[in-house]
Amino acid sequence: MDFVLSIFMGFINKFLGQPALLLGSITFIGYLFLGKKIYEALAGFIKAYVGFKILQVGTGGLVGTFRPIITSLSDKYGITALVIDPYFGQTSATETLDAFGSLQYVGYVMLIAFAFNILLVAFRKQTKIRTLFITGHIMYQQSAVLLWAMFWVLESAGGNPASPLLVGVIGVLMGTYWSVTSNLIIEATQDVTDGAGFTIGHQQMFGAWVAYKLAGKLGNKKHDVNHVETPGFLSILNDNVVANTILMTFFVGGIMLILGKDAFEYNTSKYFFSTFIFEKTALFAVYIAILQQGVRMFVAELTTSFQGISDKLLKGAVPAVDCAVTFGFSPNAPTYGFIFGFFGQLIAIFTLVAIKSPVLIIAGFICLFFDNGTLAVYANKAGGRRAAAIIPFIAGLIQVFGSALVLTVLKDGPAVIGWMGMFDWATLWAAAVLLADKIGIIIPIIMIPLLLVIPQLQYRRHKETYFTTMRDEKAEA
Amino acid sequence: MIKVLAVCGNGMGTSLVIKMKVKKFLDANNIKAEMMSCALAEAKGYISQGIDIVLCSHNLAKNVDAPERTTLLGLKNLMDEKEFGPLILETVKARFPDELS
């Protein structure tokens, strides 16, 4: 008996406990389930495994580059500087969870969440959920960050890995959030995209919904931002490598200048201090590119299997996709969002400095461009260019202050370099983590039924047309 | 065999969605194609190695440098086969008639 048990435990620890093997196996099983050939499934396994290992090279590099700067700033001035960008949030999450032997649970959270999303759509007559989340890179990222944040405030004090209860609760809560918020934004997305038949599965559905609802009161939808000419040089910011490097040189380079030459050990015969700073700040773009290459490799496999599963199980579900898919419908709005969001974030950052906040925020590219860009697209549709300027500006303030607040309880983790920063994460999730820190696991548990009430309220407002956005329902009618 | 590239800002979500949608369309129309996706920052590298059709969102189209041999299609609705389908068929008919069986 002991022998069987030890083989079983060995399998749990050395196979299912290894995140890369776990993700590879999920892909493998998913492909077989979809009726792919065994060699295709094997190729999927290998790419998911290798992709995950590449991803870890990127996250390790980001932490290795940024932690020494954070540490020396905090030793000298007692301030912790952290970046609000999803890849910095994701890195903090996976590296911290790994330190507690819990990284593999991210895969379980993601699977439970996806399964729960499928279940809610399958029972749509009761749940009123019409949407399925298939944005693989976001699903992995959010599962990691939510598990990390809740684990850190609820369980890390014991030094043990995350408990099965926590993993289960976070999985169901994550799936609820995906279902409810992407469902919430369907009608607004239909308006923004002239009825394109998809919805958003990203990081700011709640924010975009608020933007869309408020925008009409702030401006006139006839004054569309796409009638305005934007300066050409701004288009270089569309390039993630360029934008990441410029932002990091500005912010992190600024911090390194303040710390001064003596805070760093470098070969003075090889570098000026300025070229040393630039090499360090350009390394952020380097490691983010590596990290993304890894994510892309394993997510391409995962997304293909998710898409296949959704086509097979849920024919009518509205797919929830990446926010940038809406950008084509309003090409100028993302630039507006970027600029005004940046102003908002800068003002908020200077305010943090002025009030001597223990957490200093560094602006990140993805949050600025994709988050505020999306809010601007929705705001513009309902309130024109005035709304597309005001809302991202306010969102910029909220992103910085909300993230700074939640980071006050997360910053002491072993590998923390940032937080998501995106609107829903600076509001809804920041509040949830802070409350859970004060009150306990009851907070994530109670959020599940509370969120599930939202689609019921939506349904009451237009019962007749509610399900017509779904593909099969339309065909039946 | 034609080479098709989907491009988006970060190369993570959107280009992957276009890639899956377009691949499905090409298969359904019996057009043999190699389908790739990448971030805007990498597009130049891919294109220089010989890409026949580049697909991306309207707002990025002006950032993509396409040489003469590459057809650049800027799309409004990346998810809509009715928009990209005719554009792709037209391009293939005009430039790669042998690929249509």
Coordinates of C-alpha atoms in Angstrom, one line a residue, chain A residues 296, chain B residues 3-23 26 34-44 46-47 51-57 60 64 70-73 75 78 84 88:
Chain A
R296 CA 2.9 33.2 -27.4
Chain B
K3 CA 2.7 33.2 -47.0
V4 CA 0.2 35.2 -44.9
L5 CA 1.2 37.2 -41.8
A6 CA -1.2 38.6 -39.1
V7 CA 0.2 41.6 -37.2
C8 CA -1.0 43.4 -34.0
G9 CA 0.5 45.8 -31.5
N10 CA 1.8 43.3 -29.0
G11 CA 1.7 40.0 -31.0
M12 CA -0.1 38.2 -28.2
G13 CA -3.9 38.1 -28.6
T14 CA -5.3 39.9 -31.6
S15 CA -2.9 38.6 -34.3
L16 CA -3.6 35.1 -33.0
V17 CA -7.3 35.5 -33.4
I18 CA -6.9 36.8 -37.0
K19 CA -4.5 33.9 -37.7
M20 CA -7.1 31.3 -36.6
K21 CA -9.9 33.0 -38.4
V22 CA -8.0 33.5 -41.7
K23 CA -6.5 30.0 -41.6
L26 CA -8.1 29.7 -46.5
E34 CA 1.5 29.2 -44.4
M35 CA -0.1 31.4 -41.7
M36 CA 2.0 33.3 -39.2
S37 CA 1.4 36.0 -36.6
C38 CA 3.7 38.5 -34.8
A39 CA 4.0 41.9 -33.1
L40 CA 4.4 45.1 -35.0
A41 CA 8.0 45.3 -33.8
E42 CA 8.8 42.0 -35.5
A43 CA 6.8 42.6 -38.7
K44 CA 9.7 44.1 -40.6
Y46 CA 9.1 38.6 -41.1
I47 CA 8.2 40.7 -44.2
I51 CA 5.5 37.5 -47.0
D52 CA 2.7 37.6 -49.7
I53 CA -0.2 39.1 -47.7
V54 CA -0.1 41.1 -44.4
L55 CA -3.2 41.5 -42.4
C56 CA -3.6 44.0 -39.6
S57 CA -6.0 46.5 -38.0
L60 CA -1.7 49.9 -37.5
V64 CA 3.7 48.5 -41.6
T70 CA 3.7 42.2 -50.3
T71 CA 0.0 43.1 -50.3
L72 CA -1.0 45.0 -47.1
L73 CA -4.6 44.7 -46.0
L75 CA -9.0 45.7 -41.6
L78 CA -10.6 41.6 -37.8
F84 CA -11.2 39.9 -45.1
I88 CA -7.9 37.9 -49.7

